[in-house]
CSV table of C-alpha atoms in Angstrom, one decimal:
chain,number,residue,atom,x,y,z
U,1,UNK,CA,11.0,30.5,0.0
U,2,UNK,CA,11.4,27.1,1.7
U,3,UNK,CA,13.7,24.6,0.0
U,4,UNK,CA,13.8,20.8,0.4
U,5,UNK,CA,10.4,20.9,2.0
U,6,UNK,CA,7.0,19.9,0.8
U,7,UNK,CA,3.7,21.3,-0.4
U,8,UNK,CA,0.6,19.5,1.0
U,9,UNK,CA,-3.1,19.8,0.3
U,10,UNK,CA,-5.5,20.5,3.2
U,11,UNK,CA,-7.6,17.4,4.0
U,12,UNK,CA,-10.5,16.5,6.3
U,13,UNK,CA,-9.2,14.0,8.9
U,14,UNK,CA,-6.3,13.1,6.6
U,15,UNK,CA,-5.1,9.5,6.1
U,16,UNK,CA,-2.2,8.1,8.1
U,17,UNK,CA,0.3,8.4,5.2
U,18,UNK,CA,-0.4,12.1,5.0
U,19,UNK,CA,0.9,12.5,8.6
U,20,UNK,CA,3.9,10.3,7.9
U,21,UNK,CA,4.9,12.6,5.1
U,22,UNK,CA,4.1,15.8,7.1
U,23,UNK,CA,6.2,14.5,10.0
U,24,UNK,CA,9.1,13.7,7.6
U,25,UNK,CA,9.1,17.2,6.0
U,26,UNK,CA,8.3,19.3,9.0
U,27,UNK,CA,9.0,22.1,9.7
U,28,UNK,CA,9.3,22.9,6.0
U,29,UNK,CA,5.8,22.3,5.0
U,30,UNK,CA,3.5,24.6,3.0
U,31,UNK,CA,-0.3,24.0,2.7
U,32,UNK,CA,-2.0,24.6,-0.7
U,33,UNK,CA,-4.7,27.2,-0.3
U,34,UNK,CA,-5.0,28.7,-3.8
U,35,UNK,CA,-5.6,25.7,-6.1
U,36,UNK,CA,-8.9,25.1,-7.9
U,37,UNK,CA,-10.8,22.7,-5.7
U,38,UNK,CA,-10.5,19.1,-7.1
U,39,UNK,CA,-13.5,16.9,-6.6
U,40,UNK,CA,-13.5,13.4,-5.0
U,41,UNK,CA,-10.4,13.8,-2.9
U,42,UNK,CA,-9.6,13.7,0.8
U,43,UNK,CA,-10.1,17.5,0.9
U,44,UNK,CA,-13.7,16.8,1.9
U,45,UNK,CA,-13.7,13.1,2.8
U,46,UNK,CA,-12.2,10.6,5.2
U,47,UNK,CA,-12.2,6.8,5.4
U,48,UNK,CA,-12.7,5.0,8.7
U,49,UNK,CA,-13.0,1.4,9.8
U,50,UNK,CA,-16.6,0.3,10.2
U,51,UNK,CA,-18.0,-3.1,11.1
U,52,UNK,CA,-18.5,-3.6,7.3
U,53,UNK,CA,-15.0,-2.4,6.3
U,54,UNK,CA,-14.0,0.9,4.8
U,55,UNK,CA,-16.6,3.7,5.4
U,56,UNK,CA,-16.3,7.1,3.7
U,57,UNK,CA,-17.4,10.2,5.5
U,58,UNK,CA,-18.0,13.1,3.1
U,59,UNK,CA,-18.3,16.7,4.0
U,60,UNK,CA,-20.9,18.1,1.5
U,61,UNK,CA,-20.0,21.3,-0.2
U,62,UNK,CA,-22.1,24.0,-1.8
U,63,UNK,CA,-22.2,23.6,-5.5
U,64,UNK,CA,-20.2,26.5,-7.0
U,65,UNK,CA,-20.8,28.4,-10.2
U,66,UNK,CA,-19.5,26.8,-13.4
U,67,UNK,CA,-16.2,28.5,-12.9
U,68,UNK,CA,-13.7,26.5,-10.8
U,69,UNK,CA,-13.7,27.5,-7.1
U,70,UNK,CA,-10.5,28.3,-5.3
U,71,UNK,CA,-10.0,25.9,-2.4
U,72,UNK,CA,-10.1,28.6,0.3
U,73,UNK,CA,-13.5,29.8,-1.0
U,74,UNK,CA,-15.2,26.4,-1.0
U,75,UNK,CA,-18.2,26.5,1.4
U,76,UNK,CA,-19.7,23.7,3.5
U,77,UNK,CA,-23.3,22.7,2.9
U,78,UNK,CA,-25.6,22.1,5.8
U,79,UNK,CA,-28.6,21.1,3.8
U,80,UNK,CA,-28.7,17.8,5.6
U,81,UNK,CA,-27.3,16.9,9.0
U,82,UNK,CA,-24.0,15.4,7.9
U,83,UNK,CA,-22.3,16.4,11.2
U,84,UNK,CA,-24.7,14.2,13.2
U,85,UNK,CA,-24.0,11.4,10.7
U,86,UNK,CA,-20.2,11.7,11.0
U,87,UNK,CA,-20.2,11.9,14.7
U,88,UNK,CA,-22.5,8.9,15.1
U,89,UNK,CA,-20.3,7.0,12.7
U,90,UNK,CA,-17.2,7.9,14.7
U,91,UNK,CA,-18.9,6.8,17.9
U,92,UNK,CA,-20.2,3.6,16.4
U,93,UNK,CA,-16.8,2.6,14.8
U,94,UNK,CA,-14.5,3.6,17.7
U,95,UNK,CA,-16.5,3.4,20.9
U,96,UNK,CA,-14.7,0.1,21.6
U,97,UNK,CA,-11.3,1.5,20.8
U,98,UNK,CA,-8.8,2.1,23.6
U,99,UNK,CA,-8.6,5.9,23.4
U,100,UNK,CA,-11.9,7.2,21.9
U,101,UNK,CA,-13.2,8.4,25.2
U,102,UNK,CA,-9.9,10.0,25.9
U,103,UNK,CA,-10.2,12.2,22.8
U,104,UNK,CA,-14.0,12.4,22.5
U,105,UNK,CA,-14.3,15.9,24.0
U,106,UNK,CA,-11.7,17.3,21.7
U,107,UNK,CA,-13.6,16.2,18.5
U,108,UNK,CA,-17.2,16.7,19.6
U,109,UNK,CA,-17.3,20.5,19.1
U,110,UNK,CA,-16.4,20.0,15.4
U,111,UNK,CA,-19.7,18.3,14.9
U,112,UNK,CA,-21.7,21.0,16.5
U,113,UNK,CA,-20.3,24.4,15.2
U,114,UNK,CA,-21.0,25.3,11.6
U,115,UNK,CA,-18.1,27.1,10.0
U,116,UNK,CA,-18.6,28.6,6.5
U,117,UNK,CA,-15.5,27.5,4.7
U,118,UNK,CA,-14.2,23.9,4.3
U,119,UNK,CA,-10.5,25.1,4.4
U,120,UNK,CA,-11.0,26.8,7.7
U,121,UNK,CA,-12.7,23.7,9.1
U,122,UNK,CA,-10.0,21.4,7.9
U,123,UNK,CA,-7.3,23.7,9.2
U,124,UNK,CA,-8.8,23.8,12.7
U,125,UNK,CA,-9.1,20.0,12.7
U,126,UNK,CA,-5.5,19.7,11.5
U,127,UNK,CA,-4.3,22.0,14.3
U,128,UNK,CA,-6.1,19.8,16.8
U,129,UNK,CA,-4.6,16.6,15.3
U,130,UNK,CA,-1.1,18.0,15.4
U,131,UNK,CA,-1.6,18.9,19.0
U,132,UNK,CA,-2.9,15.5,20.0
U,133,UNK,CA,-0.1,13.8,18.0
U,134,UNK,CA,2.4,16.1,19.6
U,135,UNK,CA,3.8,17.1,16.2
U,136,UNK,CA,5.2,20.6,16.2
U,137,UNK,CA,4.5,22.1,12.8
U,138,UNK,CA,3.8,25.8,12.0
U,139,UNK,CA,1.0,26.1,9.5
U,140,UNK,CA,2.3,28.1,6.4
U,141,UNK,CA,0.1,28.6,3.3
U,142,UNK,CA,0.6,29.3,-0.4
U,143,UNK,CA,-0.1,32.9,-1.4
U,144,UNK,CA,-0.6,32.2,-5.1
U,145,UNK,CA,-1.2,29.1,-7.2
U,146,UNK,CA,1.9,27.6,-8.7
U,147,UNK,CA,1.7,24.7,-11.2
U,148,UNK,CA,5.0,23.4,-10.0
U,149,UNK,CA,7.4,23.9,-7.1
U,150,UNK,CA,11.0,23.2,-8.3
U,151,UNK,CA,12.4,23.4,-4.7
U,152,UNK,CA,9.6,21.5,-2.9
U,153,UNK,CA,8.3,18.0,-3.0
U,154,UNK,CA,4.8,18.4,-4.5
U,155,UNK,CA,2.4,16.2,-2.6
U,156,UNK,CA,-0.8,17.9,-3.8
U,157,UNK,CA,-1.8,14.8,-5.9
U,158,UNK,CA,0.1,12.2,-3.9
U,159,UNK,CA,-3.0,10.9,-2.0
U,160,UNK,CA,-5.9,9.4,-3.9
U,161,UNK,CA,-9.3,8.9,-2.2
U,162,UNK,CA,-10.4,6.6,-5.1
U,163,UNK,CA,-7.5,4.2,-5.2
U,164,UNK,CA,-6.1,2.7,-2.1
U,165,UNK,CA,-2.4,3.1,-2.4
U,166,UNK,CA,-0.2,0.5,-0.8
U,167,UNK,CA,1.6,2.6,1.7
U,168,UNK,CA,3.3,-0.5,3.2
U,169,UNK,CA,2.2,0.4,6.7
U,170,UNK,CA,3.0,-1.9,9.5
U,171,UNK,CA,-0.1,-3.2,11.2
U,172,UNK,CA,-1.5,-1.8,14.5
U,173,UNK,CA,-4.5,-3.0,16.4
U,174,UNK,CA,-7.9,-2.0,14.8
U,175,UNK,CA,-11.3,-2.6,16.4
U,176,UNK,CA,-12.8,-4.7,13.7
U,177,UNK,CA,-9.6,-6.4,12.4
U,178,UNK,CA,-10.9,-9.8,13.3
U,179,UNK,CA,-13.5,-9.3,10.6
U,180,UNK,CA,-11.6,-7.7,7.7
U,181,UNK,CA,-8.0,-7.9,8.8
U,182,UNK,CA,-5.7,-4.8,8.9
U,183,UNK,CA,-6.9,-1.9,6.7
U,184,UNK,CA,-4.1,0.4,5.8
U,185,UNK,CA,-4.0,4.2,5.3
U,186,UNK,CA,-7.3,5.0,7.0
U,187,UNK,CA,-8.0,8.4,8.5
U,188,UNK,CA,-5.5,9.4,11.2
U,189,UNK,CA,-8.3,9.2,13.8
U,190,UNK,CA,-8.2,5.4,13.3
U,191,UNK,CA,-4.6,5.4,14.5
U,192,UNK,CA,-5.2,7.9,17.2
U,193,UNK,CA,-8.3,6.2,18.7
U,194,UNK,CA,-6.6,2.9,18.7
U,195,UNK,CA,-3.0,3.9,19.7
U,196,UNK,CA,-3.5,7.1,21.6
U,197,UNK,CA,-0.2,8.7,22.7
U,198,UNK,CA,1.8,6.0,20.9
U,199,UNK,CA,0.4,7.2,17.5
U,200,UNK,CA,3.3,9.6,16.9
U,201,UNK,CA,5.8,6.8,17.4
U,202,UNK,CA,4.1,4.8,14.7
U,203,UNK,CA,4.4,7.7,12.3
């Protein structure tokens, strides 16, 4: 078992602070796969910078039975065209950024294919993000659910989608900052589209 590492949740286009911690603990990072799926978290939502400020993009999930669903078994709903909405939002918000066109072709397929499970979708996106950020991290997963990890830093509840935690991030250029100022701890794509290859140095 890994010691002095961290256990992280699997998020959709995770916030910048997530990658700061992932980068700090790599290669000793384990991703939680067996927990009961908690609602209203970054596991199925991301926050980007729109002309009106923070905009939340939510991946809809199929309502499970009354029993709690294990994270790896949560299925994505395609009852409405959320992928089109997300992709249009990303284009609208970041078309003017320095690097959106540079990465556009990497992200576009994720808004066309329709994977069944949220965890698989998030995992593929994470692998892409790690590659684009040039962070070398092997993806290891939990085999069973453990309430506590004595030898690991437990970050499963460290990131709140409801409360904006002051992560004390230094500012970088954002497309709409002249309207709302610097917004911290947005989705990693905000950093990537604005900073490009320099994003990893920021982390």
